[in-house]
């Protein structure tokens, strides 16, 4: 599964750099993508158009970039610090700001400036990487949280009661505007949520990953056998 993920990133980057001169990718956090980032840093070290690649995060914990829980720190240690990419190509969430809403607004402004869009417009990422939580959340769009209903803001500070903290997250309009969204899901602990997301009539509010439906883009689920074990006649 990680090799398929690395191939997808490589192919998407090469095509985007050729066709549009740049490749924009939103990285996912948590633990699953770490092996993918390692793989990209090791295998693809020479073959990717790193100079044309621009890195963002689909969500971030409300912690400084040095914190163990930081999605930026994870991706930096696993990949960014090992590849020839300029710091100016890396756009992390300013999550060290004690004001989570201000951090979210600042990151939304970063998206607007980079993509050259006006308020009300939505950036179109080439590739958005996402994970799936055992509760069906993705990015930091958790079941029953306020961010699920957001229709206009690009990035919000989403209060997550069970963690007693805010998470800074892309909203559905940004995820669903992407040219390609790829979920990487690994492990038996995700099998039940995956079945609910892919093969049940449960509402999206209960399983937010169901709400990720790119309007004009591809939706790819990269699953290992354990994660897919709950699906009926998986491919
Ligand atoms: C985060 C992620 C989150 C993650 C899932 C799965 O900040 O935690 O962006 O959405 O993808 O929680 O996490 P694991 O890969 O650790 O199971």
XYZ file of C-alpha atoms and ligand atoms in Angstrom:
252
model
C 0.000 0.000 0.000
C 2.778 2.483 0.784
C 4.500 1.728 -2.502
C 1.248 2.362 -4.350
C 0.969 5.627 -2.418
C 4.519 6.635 -3.366
C 3.818 5.828 -7.014
C 0.664 7.921 -6.915
C 2.522 10.901 -5.428
C 5.363 10.537 -7.919
C 3.091 10.241 -10.935
C 0.882 13.118 -9.814
C 3.911 15.339 -9.137
C 5.543 14.632 -12.482
C 2.282 15.185 -14.407
C 1.426 18.403 -12.557
C 4.932 19.835 -12.937
C 4.805 19.044 -16.667
C 1.260 20.374 -17.218
C 1.094 23.282 -14.752
C 4.688 23.938 -13.715
C 3.875 23.132 -10.082
C 2.530 20.364 -7.864
C 0.558 21.212 -4.733
C 0.094 18.510 -2.131
C -1.701 18.569 1.228
C -0.091 16.089 3.606
C -2.000 14.059 6.157
C -0.949 13.538 9.730
C -1.359 10.808 12.302
C 0.863 7.710 12.123
C -0.157 5.921 8.909
C 1.522 8.209 6.297
C 4.907 8.186 8.035
C 6.028 5.090 6.084
C 4.923 6.717 2.847
C 6.969 9.829 3.623
C 10.003 7.685 4.450
C 9.569 5.836 1.166
C 9.308 9.098 -0.823
C 12.395 10.476 0.879
C 14.429 7.331 0.205
C 13.299 5.891 -3.109
C 12.050 8.914 -4.916
C 14.891 11.085 -3.752
C 16.208 11.640 -7.251
C 13.185 11.096 -9.450
C 10.678 13.685 -8.208
C 10.490 17.323 -9.386
C 11.120 18.551 -5.819
C 11.725 22.148 -6.940
C 8.188 22.299 -8.315
C 6.526 20.684 -5.310
C 4.682 22.734 -2.681
C 3.749 21.166 0.637
C 0.762 22.011 2.825
C -1.084 20.191 5.654
C -4.739 19.170 5.582
C -4.858 19.482 9.340
C -2.682 20.120 12.347
C -2.806 19.650 16.068
C -2.843 22.860 18.107
C 0.781 22.489 19.144
C 4.125 24.088 18.194
C 6.107 22.508 15.301
C 8.588 21.062 17.798
C 5.905 19.109 19.657
C 5.750 15.297 19.433
C 2.119 15.574 18.326
C 2.890 17.971 15.489
C 1.945 16.680 12.026
C 4.507 19.091 10.597
C 7.235 17.598 12.794
C 6.336 14.067 11.739
C 6.464 14.892 8.013
C 9.589 16.972 8.412
C 11.513 14.241 10.209
C 10.223 11.473 7.900
C 10.665 13.302 4.593
C 11.049 17.082 4.234
C 14.361 17.310 6.091
C 15.777 14.593 3.797
C 14.766 15.902 0.381
C 16.057 18.836 -1.711
C 13.041 21.092 -1.192
C 13.353 24.786 -0.355
C 11.848 25.973 2.933
C 9.875 28.461 0.839
C 8.055 25.493 -0.749
C 6.810 24.264 2.638
C 3.733 25.901 4.156
C 3.068 24.598 7.655
C 0.126 25.593 9.860
C 1.229 28.280 12.393
C -0.205 26.082 15.163
C 2.097 27.542 17.810
C -0.288 30.492 17.931
C -2.187 30.091 21.227
C -5.253 31.457 19.395
C -6.344 28.490 17.260
C -8.901 30.541 15.303
C -6.213 33.078 14.427
C -3.894 30.277 13.313
C -6.648 28.886 11.074
C -7.379 32.309 9.582
C -3.675 32.884 8.940
C -3.407 29.540 7.160
C -6.468 30.320 5.053
C -4.748 33.561 4.050
C -1.624 31.575 3.135
C -3.761 29.416 0.816
C -5.389 32.467 -0.750
C -2.013 34.152 -1.326
C -0.299 31.052 -2.719
C -3.146 30.091 -5.055
C -3.842 33.717 -5.961
C -7.544 33.447 -5.181
C -10.045 35.916 -3.792
C -12.173 35.484 -0.683
C -15.002 33.064 -1.499
C -12.874 31.150 -4.002
C -11.473 27.704 -3.181
C -7.933 26.501 -3.942
C -7.555 23.424 -6.176
C -4.894 21.087 -4.811
C -3.315 18.552 -7.139
C -3.312 15.918 -4.408
C -4.743 15.739 -0.910
C -3.631 12.857 1.297
C -6.046 11.783 4.024
C -6.273 9.174 6.733
C -9.226 7.595 8.495
C -9.781 7.452 12.234
C -11.514 4.471 13.909
C -14.456 6.865 14.462
C -14.707 7.722 10.771
C -13.037 11.114 11.060
C -10.626 12.416 8.423
C -8.275 15.388 8.543
C -9.627 16.919 11.760
C -13.241 16.643 10.702
C -14.604 14.625 13.615
C -18.152 13.217 13.955
C -20.639 15.767 15.220
C -18.208 18.691 15.170
C -18.905 22.233 13.942
C -16.399 22.130 11.074
C -18.546 19.595 9.191
C -21.090 22.310 8.401
C -18.559 24.886 7.208
C -19.399 26.012 3.670
C -17.183 29.047 3.057
C -14.063 29.231 5.232
C -11.095 27.255 3.888
C -9.512 26.439 7.246
C -11.100 26.412 10.708
C -10.200 25.749 14.310
C -12.445 22.803 15.122
C -13.183 22.083 18.791
C -12.851 18.357 19.465
C -14.483 17.597 22.799
C -12.922 14.160 23.280
C -9.444 15.633 22.993
C -10.461 18.804 24.858
C -8.633 20.874 22.288
C -8.947 22.586 18.924
C -7.605 21.048 15.741
C -6.828 23.245 12.739
C -8.266 21.684 9.638
C -9.122 22.154 5.977
C -12.841 22.228 5.467
C -14.883 20.081 3.079
C -15.014 22.742 0.336
C -11.197 22.548 0.059
C -11.039 18.754 0.219
C -13.802 18.402 -2.376
C -12.215 20.870 -4.801
C -9.025 18.809 -5.177
C -7.957 17.176 -8.447
C -7.254 14.001 -6.493
C -7.908 12.881 -2.937
C -6.162 9.731 -1.711
C -6.979 7.981 1.564
C -4.336 5.702 3.050
C -5.912 3.300 5.505
C -4.077 0.507 7.264
C -4.896 -1.980 10.020
C -7.782 -4.005 11.417
C -8.693 -1.212 13.827
C -9.953 0.764 10.822
C -12.005 -2.072 9.248
C -15.322 -1.253 10.927
C -15.110 2.467 10.163
C -14.100 1.718 6.586
C -17.108 -0.563 6.095
C -19.364 2.171 7.491
C -17.808 4.796 5.222
C -17.766 2.723 2.020
C -20.559 0.193 2.448
C -23.289 1.595 4.729
C -26.072 4.183 4.647
C -24.807 5.813 7.835
C -24.894 9.620 7.630
C -21.770 11.616 6.859
C -22.098 13.537 10.121
C -21.453 10.205 11.853
C -18.623 9.169 9.493
C -17.150 12.412 8.104
C -14.863 10.627 5.627
C -18.095 9.888 3.713
C -18.425 13.623 3.038
C -15.198 13.661 1.028
C -16.445 13.525 -2.561
C -14.251 15.542 -4.921
C -16.648 17.313 -7.327
C -14.329 17.229 -10.368
C -11.543 15.073 -9.017
C -10.521 11.503 -8.383
C -11.159 9.752 -5.068
C -8.715 6.932 -4.351
C -8.758 4.568 -1.379
C -5.423 2.830 -0.759
C -6.109 0.043 1.739
C -4.098 -2.758 3.142
C -5.716 -6.184 3.475
C -6.305 -5.765 7.231
C -8.183 -2.483 6.800
C -10.236 -3.981 3.955
C -11.074 -7.112 5.935
C -14.548 -5.830 6.851
C -15.590 -4.996 3.312
C -17.879 -7.333 1.439
C -16.283 -8.667 -1.787
C -13.393 -6.188 -1.674
C -11.779 -5.821 -5.142
C -4.345 13.669 12.454
C -4.790 13.240 11.103
C -5.982 12.320 11.211
C -5.447 10.943 10.894
C -6.347 9.859 11.438
C -5.727 8.502 11.297
O -3.901 14.794 12.614
O -4.389 12.815 13.331
O -4.747 14.080 10.127
O -7.043 12.604 10.399
O -5.280 10.794 9.511
O -6.559 10.132 12.804
O -4.614 8.480 12.131
P -3.587 7.252 12.168
O -2.945 7.214 10.850
O -2.637 7.609 13.263
O -4.407 6.018 12.455
